[in-house]
Coordinates of C-alpha atoms in Angstrom, one line a residue:
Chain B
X252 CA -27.5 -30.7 -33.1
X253 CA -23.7 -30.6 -32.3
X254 CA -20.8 -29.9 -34.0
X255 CA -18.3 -32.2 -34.8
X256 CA -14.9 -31.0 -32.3
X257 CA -12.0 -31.8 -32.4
X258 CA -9.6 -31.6 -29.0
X259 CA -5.8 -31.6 -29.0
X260 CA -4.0 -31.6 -25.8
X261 CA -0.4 -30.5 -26.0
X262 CA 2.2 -28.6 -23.9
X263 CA 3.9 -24.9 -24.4
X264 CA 7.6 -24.9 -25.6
X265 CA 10.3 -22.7 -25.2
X266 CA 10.3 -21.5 -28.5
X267 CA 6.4 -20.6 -28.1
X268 CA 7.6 -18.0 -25.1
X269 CA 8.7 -14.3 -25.0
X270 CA 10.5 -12.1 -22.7
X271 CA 7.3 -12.1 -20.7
X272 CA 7.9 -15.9 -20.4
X273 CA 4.5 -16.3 -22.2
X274 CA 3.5 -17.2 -25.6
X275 CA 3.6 -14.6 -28.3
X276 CA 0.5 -13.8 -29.6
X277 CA 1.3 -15.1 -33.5
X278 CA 2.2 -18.5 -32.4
X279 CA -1.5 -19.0 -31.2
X280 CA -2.5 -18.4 -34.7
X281 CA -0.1 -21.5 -36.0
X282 CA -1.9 -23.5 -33.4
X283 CA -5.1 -23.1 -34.9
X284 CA -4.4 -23.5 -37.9
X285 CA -3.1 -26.7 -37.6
X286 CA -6.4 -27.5 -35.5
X287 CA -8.3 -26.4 -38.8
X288 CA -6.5 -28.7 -40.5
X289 CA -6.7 -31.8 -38.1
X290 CA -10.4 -30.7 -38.0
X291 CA -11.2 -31.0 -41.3
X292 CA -8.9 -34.5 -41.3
X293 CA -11.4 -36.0 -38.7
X294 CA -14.3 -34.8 -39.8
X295 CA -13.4 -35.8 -43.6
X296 CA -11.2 -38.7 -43.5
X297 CA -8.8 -36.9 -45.8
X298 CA -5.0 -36.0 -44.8
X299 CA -4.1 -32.6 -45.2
X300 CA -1.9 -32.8 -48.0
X301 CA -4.9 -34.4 -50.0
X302 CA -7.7 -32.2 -49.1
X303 CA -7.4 -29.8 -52.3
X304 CA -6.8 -33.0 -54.5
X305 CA -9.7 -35.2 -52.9
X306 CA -12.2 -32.0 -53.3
X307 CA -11.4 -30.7 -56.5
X308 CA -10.0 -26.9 -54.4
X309 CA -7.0 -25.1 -54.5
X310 CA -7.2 -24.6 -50.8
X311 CA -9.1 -22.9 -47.6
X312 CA -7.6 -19.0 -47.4
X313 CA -8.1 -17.6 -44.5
X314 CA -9.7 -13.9 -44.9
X315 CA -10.1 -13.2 -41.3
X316 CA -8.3 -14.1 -37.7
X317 CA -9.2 -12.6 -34.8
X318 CA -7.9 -13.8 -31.3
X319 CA -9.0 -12.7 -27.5
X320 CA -6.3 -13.1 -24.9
X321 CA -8.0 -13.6 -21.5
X322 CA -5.1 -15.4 -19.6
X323 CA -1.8 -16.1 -20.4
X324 CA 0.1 -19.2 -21.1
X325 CA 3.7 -20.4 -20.2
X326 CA 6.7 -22.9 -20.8
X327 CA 5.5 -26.0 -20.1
X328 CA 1.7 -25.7 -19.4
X329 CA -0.5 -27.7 -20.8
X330 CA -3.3 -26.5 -22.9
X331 CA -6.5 -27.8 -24.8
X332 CA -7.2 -26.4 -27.7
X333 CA -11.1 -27.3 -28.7
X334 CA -11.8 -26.2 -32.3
X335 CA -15.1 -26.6 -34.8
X336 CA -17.1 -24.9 -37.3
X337 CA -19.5 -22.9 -36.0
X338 CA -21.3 -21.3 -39.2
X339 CA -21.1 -22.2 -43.0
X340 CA -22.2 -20.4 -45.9
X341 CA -22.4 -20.7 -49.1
X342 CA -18.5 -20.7 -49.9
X343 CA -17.1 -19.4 -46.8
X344 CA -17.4 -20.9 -42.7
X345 CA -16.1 -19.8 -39.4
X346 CA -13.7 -22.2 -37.2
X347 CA -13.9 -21.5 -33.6
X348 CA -10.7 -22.5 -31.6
X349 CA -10.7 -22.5 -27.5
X350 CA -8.0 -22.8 -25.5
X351 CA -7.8 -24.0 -22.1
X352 CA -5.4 -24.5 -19.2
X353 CA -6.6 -26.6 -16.4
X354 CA -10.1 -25.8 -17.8
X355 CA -9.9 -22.4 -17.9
X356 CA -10.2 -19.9 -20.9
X357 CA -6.8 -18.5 -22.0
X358 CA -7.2 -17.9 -25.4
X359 CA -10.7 -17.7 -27.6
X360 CA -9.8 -17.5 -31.7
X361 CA -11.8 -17.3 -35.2
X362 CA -10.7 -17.8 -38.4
X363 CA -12.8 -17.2 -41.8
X364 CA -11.9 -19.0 -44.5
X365 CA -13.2 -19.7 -47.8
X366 CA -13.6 -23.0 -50.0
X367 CA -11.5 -22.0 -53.1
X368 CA -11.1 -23.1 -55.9
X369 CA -9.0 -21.8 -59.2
X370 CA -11.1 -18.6 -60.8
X371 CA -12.7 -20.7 -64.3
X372 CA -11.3 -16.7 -66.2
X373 CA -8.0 -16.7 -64.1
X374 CA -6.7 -19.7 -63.4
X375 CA -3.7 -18.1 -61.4
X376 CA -6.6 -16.6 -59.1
X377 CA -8.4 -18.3 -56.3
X378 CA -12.3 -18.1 -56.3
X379 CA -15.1 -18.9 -53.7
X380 CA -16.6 -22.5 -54.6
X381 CA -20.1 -23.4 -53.4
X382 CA -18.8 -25.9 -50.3
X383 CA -20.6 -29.6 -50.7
X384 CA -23.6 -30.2 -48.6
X385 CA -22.5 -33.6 -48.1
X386 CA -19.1 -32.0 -46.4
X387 CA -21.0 -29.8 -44.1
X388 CA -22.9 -32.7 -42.9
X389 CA -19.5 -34.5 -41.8
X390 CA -19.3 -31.3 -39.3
X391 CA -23.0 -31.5 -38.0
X392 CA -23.0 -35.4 -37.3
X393 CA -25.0 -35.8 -34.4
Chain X
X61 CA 41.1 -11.3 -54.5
X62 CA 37.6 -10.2 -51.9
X63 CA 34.7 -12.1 -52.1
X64 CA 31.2 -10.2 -52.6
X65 CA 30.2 -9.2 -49.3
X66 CA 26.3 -8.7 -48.1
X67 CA 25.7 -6.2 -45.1
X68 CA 22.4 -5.5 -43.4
X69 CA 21.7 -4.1 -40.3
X70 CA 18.6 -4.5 -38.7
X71 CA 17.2 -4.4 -34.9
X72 CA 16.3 -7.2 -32.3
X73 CA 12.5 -7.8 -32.1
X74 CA 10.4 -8.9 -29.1
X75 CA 9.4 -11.5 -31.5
X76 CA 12.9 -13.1 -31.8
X77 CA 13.2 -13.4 -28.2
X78 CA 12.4 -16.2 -25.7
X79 CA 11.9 -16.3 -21.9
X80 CA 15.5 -16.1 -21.6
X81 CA 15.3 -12.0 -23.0
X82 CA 17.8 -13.4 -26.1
X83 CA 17.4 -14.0 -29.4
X84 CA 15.9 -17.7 -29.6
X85 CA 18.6 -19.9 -31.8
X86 CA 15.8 -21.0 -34.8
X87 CA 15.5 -17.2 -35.4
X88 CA 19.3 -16.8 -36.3
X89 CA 18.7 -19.4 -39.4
X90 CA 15.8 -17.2 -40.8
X91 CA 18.3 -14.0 -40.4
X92 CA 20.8 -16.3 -42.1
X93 CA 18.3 -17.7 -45.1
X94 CA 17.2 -13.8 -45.7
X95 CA 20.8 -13.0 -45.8
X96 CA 21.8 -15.7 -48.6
X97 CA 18.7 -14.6 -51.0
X98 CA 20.0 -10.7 -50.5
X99 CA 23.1 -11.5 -51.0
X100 CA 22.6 -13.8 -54.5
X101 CA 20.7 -10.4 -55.7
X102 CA 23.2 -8.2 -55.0
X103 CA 25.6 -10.0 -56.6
X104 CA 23.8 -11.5 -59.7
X105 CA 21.1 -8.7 -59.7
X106 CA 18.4 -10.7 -60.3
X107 CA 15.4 -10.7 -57.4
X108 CA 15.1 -13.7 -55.4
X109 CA 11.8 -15.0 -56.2
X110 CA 13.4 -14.6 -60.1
X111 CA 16.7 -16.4 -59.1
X112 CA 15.1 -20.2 -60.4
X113 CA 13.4 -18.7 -63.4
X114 CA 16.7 -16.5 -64.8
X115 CA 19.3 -19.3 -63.8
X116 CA 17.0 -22.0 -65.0
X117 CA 17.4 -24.0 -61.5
X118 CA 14.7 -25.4 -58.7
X119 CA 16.5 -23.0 -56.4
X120 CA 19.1 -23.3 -53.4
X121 CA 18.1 -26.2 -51.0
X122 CA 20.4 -26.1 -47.9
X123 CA 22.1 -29.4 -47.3
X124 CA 23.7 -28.3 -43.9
X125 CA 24.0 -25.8 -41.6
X126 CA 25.1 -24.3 -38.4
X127 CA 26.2 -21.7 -36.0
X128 CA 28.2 -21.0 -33.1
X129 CA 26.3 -19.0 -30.4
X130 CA 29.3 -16.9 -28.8
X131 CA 27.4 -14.0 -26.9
X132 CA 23.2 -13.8 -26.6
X133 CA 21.8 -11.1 -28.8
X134 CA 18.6 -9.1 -26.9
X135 CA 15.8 -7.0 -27.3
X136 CA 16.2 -4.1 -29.1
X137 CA 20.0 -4.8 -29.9
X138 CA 21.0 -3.4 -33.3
X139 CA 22.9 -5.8 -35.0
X140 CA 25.1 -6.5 -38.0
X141 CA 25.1 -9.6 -40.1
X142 CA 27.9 -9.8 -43.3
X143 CA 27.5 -12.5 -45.9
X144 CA 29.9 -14.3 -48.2
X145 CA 30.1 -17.3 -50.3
X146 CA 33.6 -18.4 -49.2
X147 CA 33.3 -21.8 -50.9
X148 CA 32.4 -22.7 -54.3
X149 CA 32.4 -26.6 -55.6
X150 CA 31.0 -28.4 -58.6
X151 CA 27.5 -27.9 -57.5
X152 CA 27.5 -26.8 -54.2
X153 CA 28.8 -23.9 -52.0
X154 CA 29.4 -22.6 -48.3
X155 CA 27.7 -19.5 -47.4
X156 CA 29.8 -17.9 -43.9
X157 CA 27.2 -15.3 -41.9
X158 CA 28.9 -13.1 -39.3
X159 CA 26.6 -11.5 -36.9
X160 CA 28.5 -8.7 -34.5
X161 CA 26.7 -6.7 -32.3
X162 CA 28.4 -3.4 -31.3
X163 CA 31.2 -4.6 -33.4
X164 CA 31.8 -8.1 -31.2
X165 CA 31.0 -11.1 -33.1
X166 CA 28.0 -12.7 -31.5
X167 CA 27.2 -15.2 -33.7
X168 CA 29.0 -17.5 -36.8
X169 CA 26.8 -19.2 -39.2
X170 CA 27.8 -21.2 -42.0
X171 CA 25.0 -22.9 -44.7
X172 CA 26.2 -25.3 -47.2
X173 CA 23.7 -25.3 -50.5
X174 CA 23.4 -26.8 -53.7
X175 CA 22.7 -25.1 -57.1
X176 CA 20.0 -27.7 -57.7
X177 CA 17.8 -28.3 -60.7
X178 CA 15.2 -31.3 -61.7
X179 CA 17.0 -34.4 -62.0
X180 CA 16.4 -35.4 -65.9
X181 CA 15.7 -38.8 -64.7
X182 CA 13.2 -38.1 -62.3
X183 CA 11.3 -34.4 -62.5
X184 CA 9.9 -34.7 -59.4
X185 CA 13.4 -35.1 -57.5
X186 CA 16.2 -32.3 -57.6
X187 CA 19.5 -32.7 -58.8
X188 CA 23.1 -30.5 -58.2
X189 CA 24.3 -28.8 -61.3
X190 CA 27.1 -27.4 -62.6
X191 CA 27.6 -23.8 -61.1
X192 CA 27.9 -21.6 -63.8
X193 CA 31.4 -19.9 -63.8
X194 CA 29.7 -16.4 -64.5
X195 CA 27.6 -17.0 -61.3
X196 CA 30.8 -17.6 -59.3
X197 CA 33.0 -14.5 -60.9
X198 CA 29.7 -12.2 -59.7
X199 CA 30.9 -13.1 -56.3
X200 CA 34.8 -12.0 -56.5
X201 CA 34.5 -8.9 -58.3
X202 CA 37.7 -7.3 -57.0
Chain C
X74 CA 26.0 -49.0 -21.5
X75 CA 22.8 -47.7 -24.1
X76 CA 22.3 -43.7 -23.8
X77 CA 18.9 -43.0 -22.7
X78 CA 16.6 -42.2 -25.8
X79 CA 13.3 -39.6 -26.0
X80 CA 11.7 -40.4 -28.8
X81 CA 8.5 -38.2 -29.7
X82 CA 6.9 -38.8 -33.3
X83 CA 4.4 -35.9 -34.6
X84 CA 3.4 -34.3 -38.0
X85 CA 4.6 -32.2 -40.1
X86 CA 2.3 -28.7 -40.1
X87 CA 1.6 -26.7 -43.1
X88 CA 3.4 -23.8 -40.8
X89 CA 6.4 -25.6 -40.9
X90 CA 6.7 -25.9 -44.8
X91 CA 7.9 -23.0 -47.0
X92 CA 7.3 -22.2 -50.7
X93 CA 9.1 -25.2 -52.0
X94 CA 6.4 -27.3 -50.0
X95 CA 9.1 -28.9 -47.7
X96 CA 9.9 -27.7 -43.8
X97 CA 12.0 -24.7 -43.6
X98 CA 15.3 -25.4 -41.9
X99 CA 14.9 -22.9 -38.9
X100 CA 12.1 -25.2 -37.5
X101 CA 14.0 -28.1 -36.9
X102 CA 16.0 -26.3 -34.9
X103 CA 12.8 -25.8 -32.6
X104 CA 11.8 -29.1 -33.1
X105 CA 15.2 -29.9 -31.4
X106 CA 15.2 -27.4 -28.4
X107 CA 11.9 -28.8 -27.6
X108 CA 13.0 -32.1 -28.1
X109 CA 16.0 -31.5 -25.9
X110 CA 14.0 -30.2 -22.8
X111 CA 11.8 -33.4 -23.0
X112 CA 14.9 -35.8 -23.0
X113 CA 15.7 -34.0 -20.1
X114 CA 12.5 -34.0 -18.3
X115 CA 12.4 -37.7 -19.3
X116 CA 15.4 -38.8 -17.8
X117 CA 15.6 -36.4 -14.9
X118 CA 11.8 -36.3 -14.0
X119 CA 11.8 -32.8 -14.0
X120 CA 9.5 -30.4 -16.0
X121 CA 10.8 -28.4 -18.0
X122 CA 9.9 -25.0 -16.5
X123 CA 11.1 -26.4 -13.0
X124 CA 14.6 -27.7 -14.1
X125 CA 16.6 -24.3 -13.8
X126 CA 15.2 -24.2 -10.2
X127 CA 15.3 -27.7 -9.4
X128 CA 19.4 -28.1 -9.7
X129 CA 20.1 -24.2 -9.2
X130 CA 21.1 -23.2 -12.6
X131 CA 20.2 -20.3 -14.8
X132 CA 19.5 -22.4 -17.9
X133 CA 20.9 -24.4 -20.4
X134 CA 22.4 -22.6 -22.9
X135 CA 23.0 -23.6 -26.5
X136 CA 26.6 -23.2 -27.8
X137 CA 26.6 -24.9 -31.5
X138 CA 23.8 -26.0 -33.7
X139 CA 23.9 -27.8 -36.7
X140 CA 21.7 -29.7 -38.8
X141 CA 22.3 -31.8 -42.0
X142 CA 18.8 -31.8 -44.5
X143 CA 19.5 -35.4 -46.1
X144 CA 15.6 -35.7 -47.4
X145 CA 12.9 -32.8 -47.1
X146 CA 10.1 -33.5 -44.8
X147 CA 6.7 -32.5 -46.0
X148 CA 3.0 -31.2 -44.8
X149 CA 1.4 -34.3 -43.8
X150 CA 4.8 -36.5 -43.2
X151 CA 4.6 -38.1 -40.0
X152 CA 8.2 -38.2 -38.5
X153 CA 9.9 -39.4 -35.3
X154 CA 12.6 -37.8 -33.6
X155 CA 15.1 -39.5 -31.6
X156 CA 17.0 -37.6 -29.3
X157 CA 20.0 -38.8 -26.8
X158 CA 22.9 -37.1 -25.0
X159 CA 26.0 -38.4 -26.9
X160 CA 29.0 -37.1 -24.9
X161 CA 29.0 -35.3 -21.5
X162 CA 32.1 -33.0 -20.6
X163 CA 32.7 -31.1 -17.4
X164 CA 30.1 -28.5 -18.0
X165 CA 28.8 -29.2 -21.5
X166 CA 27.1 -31.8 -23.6
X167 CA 26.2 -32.2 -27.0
X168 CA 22.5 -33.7 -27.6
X169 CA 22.3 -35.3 -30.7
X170 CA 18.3 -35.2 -32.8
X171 CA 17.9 -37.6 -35.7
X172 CA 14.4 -37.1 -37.4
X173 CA 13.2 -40.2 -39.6
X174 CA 9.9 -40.4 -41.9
X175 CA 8.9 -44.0 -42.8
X176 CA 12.6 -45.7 -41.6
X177 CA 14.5 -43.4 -43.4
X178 CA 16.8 -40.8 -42.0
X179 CA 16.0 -36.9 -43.2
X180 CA 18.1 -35.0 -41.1
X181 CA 20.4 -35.3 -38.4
X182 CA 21.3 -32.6 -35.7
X183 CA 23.8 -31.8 -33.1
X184 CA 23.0 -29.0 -30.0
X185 CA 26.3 -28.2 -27.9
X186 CA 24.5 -26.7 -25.0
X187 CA 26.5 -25.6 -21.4
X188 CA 24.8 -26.4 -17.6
X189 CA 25.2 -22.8 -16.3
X190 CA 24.8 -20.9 -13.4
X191 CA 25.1 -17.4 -12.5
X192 CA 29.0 -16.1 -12.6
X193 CA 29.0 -15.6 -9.0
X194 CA 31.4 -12.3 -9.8
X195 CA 28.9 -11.1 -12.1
X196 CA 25.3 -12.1 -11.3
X197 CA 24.0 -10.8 -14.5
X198 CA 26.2 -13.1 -16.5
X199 CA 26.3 -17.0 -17.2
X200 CA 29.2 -19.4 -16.3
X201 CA 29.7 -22.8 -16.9
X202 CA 28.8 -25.0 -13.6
X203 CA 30.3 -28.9 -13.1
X204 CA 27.6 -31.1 -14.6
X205 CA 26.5 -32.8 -11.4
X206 CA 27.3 -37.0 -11.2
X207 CA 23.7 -37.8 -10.6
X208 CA 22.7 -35.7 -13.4
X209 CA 25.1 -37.9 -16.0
X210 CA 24.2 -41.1 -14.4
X211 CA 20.3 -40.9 -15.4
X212 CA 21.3 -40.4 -19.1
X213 CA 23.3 -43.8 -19.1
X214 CA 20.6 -45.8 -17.0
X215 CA 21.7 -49.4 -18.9
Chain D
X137 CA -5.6 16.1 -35.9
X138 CA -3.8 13.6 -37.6
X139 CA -2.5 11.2 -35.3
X140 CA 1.0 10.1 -35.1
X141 CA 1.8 7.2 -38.0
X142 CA 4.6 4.8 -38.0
X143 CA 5.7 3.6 -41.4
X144 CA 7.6 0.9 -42.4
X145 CA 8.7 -0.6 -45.5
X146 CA 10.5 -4.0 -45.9
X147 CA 10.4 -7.2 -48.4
X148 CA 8.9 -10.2 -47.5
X149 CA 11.0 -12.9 -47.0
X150 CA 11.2 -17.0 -48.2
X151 CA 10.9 -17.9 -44.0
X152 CA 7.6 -15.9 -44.0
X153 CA 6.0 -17.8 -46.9
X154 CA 3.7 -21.0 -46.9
X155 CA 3.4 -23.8 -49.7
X156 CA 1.2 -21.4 -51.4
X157 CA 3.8 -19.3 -52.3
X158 CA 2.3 -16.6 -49.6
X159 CA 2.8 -15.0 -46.4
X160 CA 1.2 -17.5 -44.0
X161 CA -0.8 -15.6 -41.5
X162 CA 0.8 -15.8 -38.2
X163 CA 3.9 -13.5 -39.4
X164 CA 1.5 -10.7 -39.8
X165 CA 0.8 -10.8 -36.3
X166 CA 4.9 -10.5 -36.0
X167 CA 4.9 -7.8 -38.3
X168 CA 2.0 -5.7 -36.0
X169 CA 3.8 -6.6 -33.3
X170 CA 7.4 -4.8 -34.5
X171 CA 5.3 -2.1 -35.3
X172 CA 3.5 -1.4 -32.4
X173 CA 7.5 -1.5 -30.7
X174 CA 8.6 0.6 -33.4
X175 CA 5.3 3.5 -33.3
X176 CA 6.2 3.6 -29.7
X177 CA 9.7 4.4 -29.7
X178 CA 9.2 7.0 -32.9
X179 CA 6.5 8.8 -30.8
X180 CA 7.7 8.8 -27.1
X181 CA 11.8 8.8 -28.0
X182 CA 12.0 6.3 -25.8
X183 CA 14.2 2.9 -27.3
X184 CA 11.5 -0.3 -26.9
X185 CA 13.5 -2.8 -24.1
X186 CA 13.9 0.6 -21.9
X187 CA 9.8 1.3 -22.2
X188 CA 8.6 -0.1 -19.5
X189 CA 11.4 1.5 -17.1
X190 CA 11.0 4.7 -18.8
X191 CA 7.1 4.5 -17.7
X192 CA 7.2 2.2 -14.4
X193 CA 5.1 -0.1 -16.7
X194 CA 5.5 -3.7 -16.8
X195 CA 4.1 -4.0 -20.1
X196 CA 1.7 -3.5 -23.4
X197 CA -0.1 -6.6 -23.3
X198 CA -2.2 -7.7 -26.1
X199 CA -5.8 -8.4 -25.3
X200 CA -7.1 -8.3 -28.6
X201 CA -5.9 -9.1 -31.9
X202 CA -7.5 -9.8 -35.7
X203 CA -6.7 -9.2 -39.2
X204 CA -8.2 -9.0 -42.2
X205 CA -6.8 -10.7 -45.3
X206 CA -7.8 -8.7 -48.5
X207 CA -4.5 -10.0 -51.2
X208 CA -1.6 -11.8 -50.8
X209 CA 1.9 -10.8 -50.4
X210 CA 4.1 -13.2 -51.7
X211 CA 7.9 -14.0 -51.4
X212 CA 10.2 -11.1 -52.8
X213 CA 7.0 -8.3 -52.5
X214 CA 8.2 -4.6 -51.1
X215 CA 5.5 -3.8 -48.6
X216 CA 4.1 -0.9 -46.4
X217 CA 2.7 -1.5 -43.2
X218 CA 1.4 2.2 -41.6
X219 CA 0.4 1.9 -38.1
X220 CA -1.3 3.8 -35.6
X221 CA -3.1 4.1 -32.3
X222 CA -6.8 4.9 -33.1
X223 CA -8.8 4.7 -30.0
X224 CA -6.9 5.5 -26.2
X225 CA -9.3 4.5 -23.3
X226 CA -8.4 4.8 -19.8
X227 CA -5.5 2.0 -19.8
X228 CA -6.5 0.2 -23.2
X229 CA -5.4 1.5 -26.7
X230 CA -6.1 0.4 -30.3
X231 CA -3.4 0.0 -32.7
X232 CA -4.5 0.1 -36.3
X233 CA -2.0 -1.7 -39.0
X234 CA -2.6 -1.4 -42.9
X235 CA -0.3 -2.9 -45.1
X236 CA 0.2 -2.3 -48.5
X237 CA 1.7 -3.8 -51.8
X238 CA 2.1 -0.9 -54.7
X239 CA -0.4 1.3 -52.8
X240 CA -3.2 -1.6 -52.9
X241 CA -4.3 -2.5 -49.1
X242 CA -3.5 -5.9 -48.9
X243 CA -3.9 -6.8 -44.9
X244 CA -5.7 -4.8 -42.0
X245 CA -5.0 -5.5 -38.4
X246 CA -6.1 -4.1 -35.2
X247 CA -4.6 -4.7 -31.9
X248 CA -5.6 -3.8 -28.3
X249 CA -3.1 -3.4 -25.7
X250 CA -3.4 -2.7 -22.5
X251 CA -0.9 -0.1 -20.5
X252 CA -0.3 -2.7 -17.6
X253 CA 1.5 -2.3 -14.4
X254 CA 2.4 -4.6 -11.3
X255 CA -0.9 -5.5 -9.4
X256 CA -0.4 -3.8 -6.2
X257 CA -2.3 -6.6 -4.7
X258 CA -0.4 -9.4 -6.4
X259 CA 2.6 -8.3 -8.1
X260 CA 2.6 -11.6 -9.7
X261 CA -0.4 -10.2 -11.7
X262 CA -0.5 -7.6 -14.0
X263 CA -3.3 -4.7 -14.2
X264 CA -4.2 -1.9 -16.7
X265 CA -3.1 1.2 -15.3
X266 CA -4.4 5.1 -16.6
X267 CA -2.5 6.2 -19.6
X268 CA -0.8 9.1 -18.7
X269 CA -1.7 12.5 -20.6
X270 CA 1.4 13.1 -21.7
X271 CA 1.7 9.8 -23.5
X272 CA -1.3 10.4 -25.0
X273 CA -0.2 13.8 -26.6
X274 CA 2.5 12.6 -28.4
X275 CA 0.6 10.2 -30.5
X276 CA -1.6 13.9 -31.4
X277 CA 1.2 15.7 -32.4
X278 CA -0.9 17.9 -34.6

């Protein structure tokens, strides 16, 4: 059975690049962040701004990010970034997010996040939410 | 009469810097931003995420701003950035930022805002209100 | 004579957006840097990372910046960003960015950047170079 | 023996902050970053952009980074980040971060950098090199 991916090709910027003329390391986080985002969009159906709304959550906190740096990338190469849940459980999942250059590993990334909703005893707290079965199966379609 | 000043002095980061080894121009709005909420709560004494609550506004949206890039700014550079409101109008006012490195101006900014609430009308838009006059004496105290 | 136009359209990222839920004003400022370097790989057929070698200059250096917010842009907007070189000087242009969601203008910007070169007297500064004919001639290809 | 700890304290700022009112996570890998800098030049006296002339180095690249997200810090919060290198190996160390909001641990990070030199072979390329002693002692002071 495999996971549902989802690919975005795009090139590095300028403003992406250090002194070293490569990317700092935190801007690989915002790229796969937005790749959780456009992942859940594809597999759902649902833009970002209306994921919470259409779901009935406050949102999908991240609780852990971890990323290896095997290869370096610079101004104006152009990378594939390759991203999809690779383990769900009962309120949290793990997104894996590859990134490529000319079909090489650069960068490998995970991010834990949870399916929260508002805390029921404290509504200004977020709380762990049993995730649907019916939006797992939109990540396992095959 | 002087206007209410804001000085902080603070070092260059690898971060802030692009291939270039200077201080990447998107980075001097962030210093500039940082600089306008510390100076409001040194004037008014009130901390910035309580500025909306205490002053019963939506907060300061920025409705232009700029800056003239004179010398680059590098790595590890400690520099100085001075704040003042040098403007105040009906419901709007011009924030100047001087950033001087080693005492040589490197950098002008200058951010126009609004003293913005909801618009009566429509609560979901924002709306420029009257400045109050105590607001503006905070920042000529001399 | 029409200016020669890069247009790019893209959506807004929850990185982008600040507490207010709208894009904070330092990241059009990268959306316009990046913008310019594809206007002038566009028109020039250069890539970006190749350019400073290409026509033997050391970069091209930003001057002024400004930016006027006329609507906020939001997580989820998709927005398009025009970009053109409004007036060429001896050895400086301005590049001027208008950003649009649905139609309808949100913010407009201006870059003054310089064609430099190494200062021949002093190799570790920049110096304004001539802005070569062939060079202004692709940006006014009508 | 206690190692050698870098402390830090600063407020977080509107730029760093997301639609939910928190720091989004990419600007803690900033924050680790200006750290690591910052633990360097405390321990070895030596100012960060003259580091890697100081040592014939070409570098600390990161090879590994993650981070743990325990509470949020939100807009206007006073924080403590203490970092610290854990683990040297022969050319790889591990820097600890731990930030805090009123003494509560809020976000962990670990980084792993590797003390890199010119490949001999390649100096295009860059390769781990041994630690010297002497570094190492400094981060033992006790």
């Amino acid at each position: 059975m495999a996971n549902f991916l989802y690919r975005r090709q795009f090139t590095i910027q300028w403003a992406h690049c250090d002194p070293a003329g490569i990317v700092f390391n935190s801007r690989f986080f915002e790229f796969f962040d937005w790749s959780t985002w456009s992942l859940f969009e594809a597999a759902l159906g649902v833009r970002p701004p209306d994921l919470a709304g259409v779901f009935g959550i406050a949102g999908l906190p991240l609780v852990d990010a971890s990323a290896r740096f095997i290869a370096p990338a610079r101004f104006g190469d152009v990378v594939e970034l390759v991203s999809q849940v690779i383990a769900f459980r009962r309120s949290s999942f793990d997104v894996e997010h590859k990134l490529t250059i000319g079909g090489e590993l650069a960068v490998e990334g995970l991010e834990t996040r949870v399916w929260a909703g508002r805390d029921p005893a404290n509504p200004s707290q977020i709380k762990g939410q049993p995730i649907p079965p019916e939006v797992i199966a939109r990540f396992r379609p095959l």
